[in-house]
């Protein structure tokens, strides 16, 4: 993620993708992006377990100020 994205909590300063600290994506949005890919961003569904995908989404949302996943998402 750090190659493309900036996220202060992760110490990343990527220059390609959006600055996640500014975007403040909710966890559901992050989860959709890492599962399916988005634009030039590849899918990570075959590289990460569902548990890891959800943990990553929760971390990014929490660190950037976005909403967490709920039980129905």
Short mmCIF file of N, CA and C in Angstrom, two decimals:
data_model
loop_
_atom_site.label_atom_id
_atom_site.label_comp_id
_atom_site.label_asym_id
_atom_site.label_seq_id
_atom_site.Cartn_x
_atom_site.Cartn_y
_atom_site.Cartn_z
N UNK A 1 0.81 -1.20 0.00
CA UNK A 1 0.00 0.00 0.00
C UNK A 1 0.86 1.27 0.00
N UNK A 2 1.98 1.21 0.73
CA UNK A 2 2.82 2.39 0.93
C UNK A 2 3.47 2.89 -0.35
N UNK A 3 3.61 2.01 -1.34
CA UNK A 3 4.21 2.43 -2.60
C UNK A 3 3.35 3.49 -3.28
N UNK A 4 2.03 3.34 -3.14
CA UNK A 4 1.10 4.24 -3.83
C UNK A 4 0.41 5.25 -2.92
N UNK A 5 0.10 4.85 -1.69
CA UNK A 5 -0.73 5.67 -0.82
C UNK A 5 0.04 6.33 0.32
N UNK A 6 -0.43 7.50 0.71
CA UNK A 6 0.05 8.17 1.90
C UNK A 6 -0.94 7.90 3.02
N UNK A 7 -0.41 7.42 4.15
CA UNK A 7 -1.20 7.21 5.36
C UNK A 7 -0.26 7.41 6.53
N UNK A 8 -0.46 8.48 7.24
CA UNK A 8 0.44 8.86 8.32
C UNK A 8 0.65 7.73 9.32
N UNK A 9 -0.41 7.06 9.74
CA UNK A 9 -0.30 6.00 10.75
C UNK A 9 0.57 4.84 10.30
N UNK A 10 0.69 4.65 9.00
CA UNK A 10 1.52 3.58 8.46
C UNK A 10 2.91 4.08 8.09
N UNK A 11 3.14 5.38 8.21
CA UNK A 11 4.43 5.94 7.83
C UNK A 11 4.69 5.89 6.33
N UNK A 12 3.60 5.86 5.56
CA UNK A 12 3.76 5.77 4.11
C UNK A 12 3.57 7.13 3.44
N UNK A 13 4.31 7.32 2.36
CA UNK A 13 4.26 8.58 1.62
C UNK A 13 4.21 8.33 0.12
N UNK A 14 3.30 7.46 -0.30
CA UNK A 14 3.16 7.15 -1.72
C UNK A 14 2.69 8.36 -2.50
N UNK A 15 2.98 8.34 -3.78
CA UNK A 15 2.67 9.49 -4.63
C UNK A 15 1.72 9.16 -5.78
N UNK A 16 1.22 7.93 -5.85
CA UNK A 16 0.40 7.52 -6.99
C UNK A 16 -1.08 7.56 -6.66
N UNK A 17 -1.47 6.89 -5.59
CA UNK A 17 -2.88 6.80 -5.21
C UNK A 17 -3.28 7.96 -4.31
N UNK A 18 -4.55 7.98 -3.92
CA UNK A 18 -5.03 9.06 -3.07
C UNK A 18 -4.37 9.05 -1.69
N UNK A 19 -4.31 10.22 -1.10
CA UNK A 19 -3.82 10.38 0.27
C UNK A 19 -4.96 9.93 1.18
N UNK A 20 -4.77 8.79 1.84
CA UNK A 20 -5.85 8.21 2.62
C UNK A 20 -6.21 9.06 3.83
N UNK A 21 -5.26 9.82 4.37
CA UNK A 21 -5.55 10.72 5.49
C UNK A 21 -6.53 11.81 5.08
N UNK A 22 -6.50 12.21 3.83
CA UNK A 22 -7.42 13.23 3.32
C UNK A 22 -8.73 12.61 2.85
N UNK A 23 -8.65 11.45 2.23
CA UNK A 23 -9.83 10.78 1.69
C UNK A 23 -10.74 10.25 2.80
N UNK A 24 -10.14 9.79 3.89
CA UNK A 24 -10.88 9.25 5.04
C UNK A 24 -11.92 8.20 4.61
N UNK A 25 -11.48 7.17 3.89
CA UNK A 25 -12.44 6.18 3.41
C UNK A 25 -13.01 5.35 4.55
N UNK A 26 -14.29 4.99 4.43
CA UNK A 26 -14.83 4.08 5.44
C UNK A 26 -14.32 2.67 5.12
N UNK A 27 -14.40 1.79 6.10
CA UNK A 27 -13.84 0.46 5.96
C UNK A 27 -14.50 -0.34 4.84
N UNK A 28 -15.78 -0.15 4.61
CA UNK A 28 -16.46 -0.86 3.53
C UNK A 28 -15.87 -0.47 2.17
N UNK A 29 -15.57 0.80 2.00
CA UNK A 29 -14.97 1.26 0.74
C UNK A 29 -13.58 0.67 0.55
N UNK A 30 -12.80 0.66 1.62
CA UNK A 30 -11.46 0.07 1.55
C UNK A 30 -11.57 -1.41 1.23
N UNK A 31 -12.47 -2.10 1.88
CA UNK A 31 -12.64 -3.54 1.66
C UNK A 31 -13.01 -3.82 0.21
N UNK A 32 -13.93 -3.05 -0.35
CA UNK A 32 -14.29 -3.23 -1.77
C UNK A 32 -13.07 -3.04 -2.66
N UNK A 33 -12.28 -2.01 -2.38
CA UNK A 33 -11.11 -1.71 -3.21
C UNK A 33 -10.05 -2.81 -3.13
N UNK A 34 -9.77 -3.31 -1.93
CA UNK A 34 -8.72 -4.34 -1.81
C UNK A 34 -9.21 -5.70 -2.31
N UNK A 35 -10.51 -5.96 -2.22
CA UNK A 35 -11.06 -7.22 -2.74
C UNK A 35 -11.09 -7.23 -4.27
N UNK A 36 -11.55 -6.15 -4.86
CA UNK A 36 -11.82 -6.13 -6.30
C UNK A 36 -10.83 -5.33 -7.12
N UNK A 37 -10.03 -4.50 -6.48
CA UNK A 37 -9.18 -3.59 -7.22
C UNK A 37 -9.98 -2.35 -7.58
N UNK A 38 -9.29 -1.30 -7.96
CA UNK A 38 -9.97 -0.04 -8.29
C UNK A 38 -9.04 0.77 -9.18
N UNK A 39 -9.48 1.07 -10.39
CA UNK A 39 -8.61 1.79 -11.32
C UNK A 39 -7.34 0.97 -11.59
N UNK A 40 -6.18 1.55 -11.34
CA UNK A 40 -4.92 0.83 -11.54
C UNK A 40 -4.54 -0.03 -10.34
N UNK A 41 -5.27 0.11 -9.24
CA UNK A 41 -4.98 -0.69 -8.05
C UNK A 41 -5.45 -2.12 -8.27
N UNK A 42 -4.56 -3.10 -8.05
CA UNK A 42 -4.96 -4.50 -8.26
C UNK A 42 -5.80 -5.03 -7.10
N UNK A 43 -6.46 -6.14 -7.34
CA UNK A 43 -7.17 -6.86 -6.29
C UNK A 43 -6.16 -7.60 -5.42
N UNK A 44 -6.44 -7.68 -4.14
CA UNK A 44 -5.60 -8.45 -3.22
C UNK A 44 -6.34 -9.67 -2.69
N UNK A 45 -7.48 -10.00 -3.28
CA UNK A 45 -8.31 -11.10 -2.81
C UNK A 45 -7.60 -12.45 -2.87
N UNK A 46 -6.71 -12.63 -3.83
CA UNK A 46 -5.99 -13.90 -3.94
C UNK A 46 -4.69 -13.90 -3.14
N UNK A 47 -4.29 -12.76 -2.63
CA UNK A 47 -3.04 -12.66 -1.87
C UNK A 47 -3.25 -12.59 -0.37
N UNK A 48 -4.43 -12.12 0.06
CA UNK A 48 -4.72 -11.97 1.48
C UNK A 48 -5.97 -12.77 1.84
N UNK A 49 -6.00 -13.29 3.03
CA UNK A 49 -7.20 -14.00 3.50
C UNK A 49 -8.32 -12.98 3.73
N UNK A 50 -9.54 -13.47 3.83
CA UNK A 50 -10.68 -12.59 4.12
C UNK A 50 -10.46 -11.88 5.46
N UNK A 51 -9.93 -12.60 6.42
CA UNK A 51 -9.65 -11.99 7.73
C UNK A 51 -8.65 -10.84 7.60
N UNK A 52 -7.60 -11.06 6.82
CA UNK A 52 -6.59 -10.02 6.62
C UNK A 52 -7.14 -8.84 5.83
N UNK A 53 -7.98 -9.11 4.83
CA UNK A 53 -8.60 -8.02 4.06
C UNK A 53 -9.44 -7.14 4.98
N UNK A 54 -10.23 -7.78 5.85
CA UNK A 54 -11.09 -7.04 6.77
C UNK A 54 -10.26 -6.26 7.79
N UNK A 55 -9.18 -6.87 8.28
CA UNK A 55 -8.31 -6.18 9.24
C UNK A 55 -7.66 -4.97 8.60
N UNK A 56 -7.22 -5.12 7.36
CA UNK A 56 -6.61 -4.00 6.63
C UNK A 56 -7.62 -2.87 6.45
N UNK A 57 -8.83 -3.22 6.06
CA UNK A 57 -9.88 -2.22 5.87
C UNK A 57 -10.18 -1.49 7.18
N UNK A 58 -10.28 -2.23 8.26
CA UNK A 58 -10.54 -1.61 9.57
C UNK A 58 -9.41 -0.69 9.96
N UNK A 59 -8.16 -1.12 9.74
CA UNK A 59 -7.01 -0.29 10.11
C UNK A 59 -7.00 1.02 9.33
N UNK A 60 -7.16 0.94 8.02
CA UNK A 60 -7.12 2.15 7.19
C UNK A 60 -8.24 3.11 7.60
N UNK A 61 -9.44 2.57 7.79
CA UNK A 61 -10.56 3.43 8.19
C UNK A 61 -10.29 4.07 9.54
N UNK A 62 -9.86 3.30 10.50
CA UNK A 62 -9.60 3.83 11.84
C UNK A 62 -8.49 4.89 11.79
N UNK A 63 -7.40 4.58 11.11
CA UNK A 63 -6.25 5.47 11.06
C UNK A 63 -6.56 6.78 10.35
N UNK A 64 -7.45 6.74 9.37
CA UNK A 64 -7.74 7.94 8.58
C UNK A 64 -8.97 8.70 9.07
N UNK A 65 -9.72 8.11 9.99
CA UNK A 65 -10.92 8.77 10.49
C UNK A 65 -12.19 8.35 9.80
N UNK A 66 -12.14 7.27 9.01
CA UNK A 66 -13.33 6.77 8.33
C UNK A 66 -14.13 5.85 9.24
N UNK A 67 -15.32 5.51 8.83
CA UNK A 67 -16.21 4.65 9.62
C UNK A 67 -15.74 3.19 9.56
N UNK A 68 -15.92 2.46 10.66
CA UNK A 68 -15.53 1.04 10.69
C UNK A 68 -16.54 0.17 9.96
N UNK A 69 -16.17 -1.10 9.77
CA UNK A 69 -17.11 -2.07 9.24
C UNK A 69 -18.18 -2.35 10.29
N UNK A 70 -19.38 -2.60 9.83
CA UNK A 70 -20.44 -3.00 10.74
C UNK A 70 -20.73 -4.47 10.49
N UNK A 71 -21.54 -5.07 11.32
CA UNK A 71 -21.83 -6.50 11.22
C UNK A 71 -22.43 -6.88 9.88
N UNK A 72 -23.19 -5.97 9.26
CA UNK A 72 -23.84 -6.29 7.98
C UNK A 72 -22.96 -6.05 6.77
N UNK A 73 -21.74 -5.56 6.96
CA UNK A 73 -20.85 -5.31 5.81
C UNK A 73 -19.63 -6.20 5.91
#
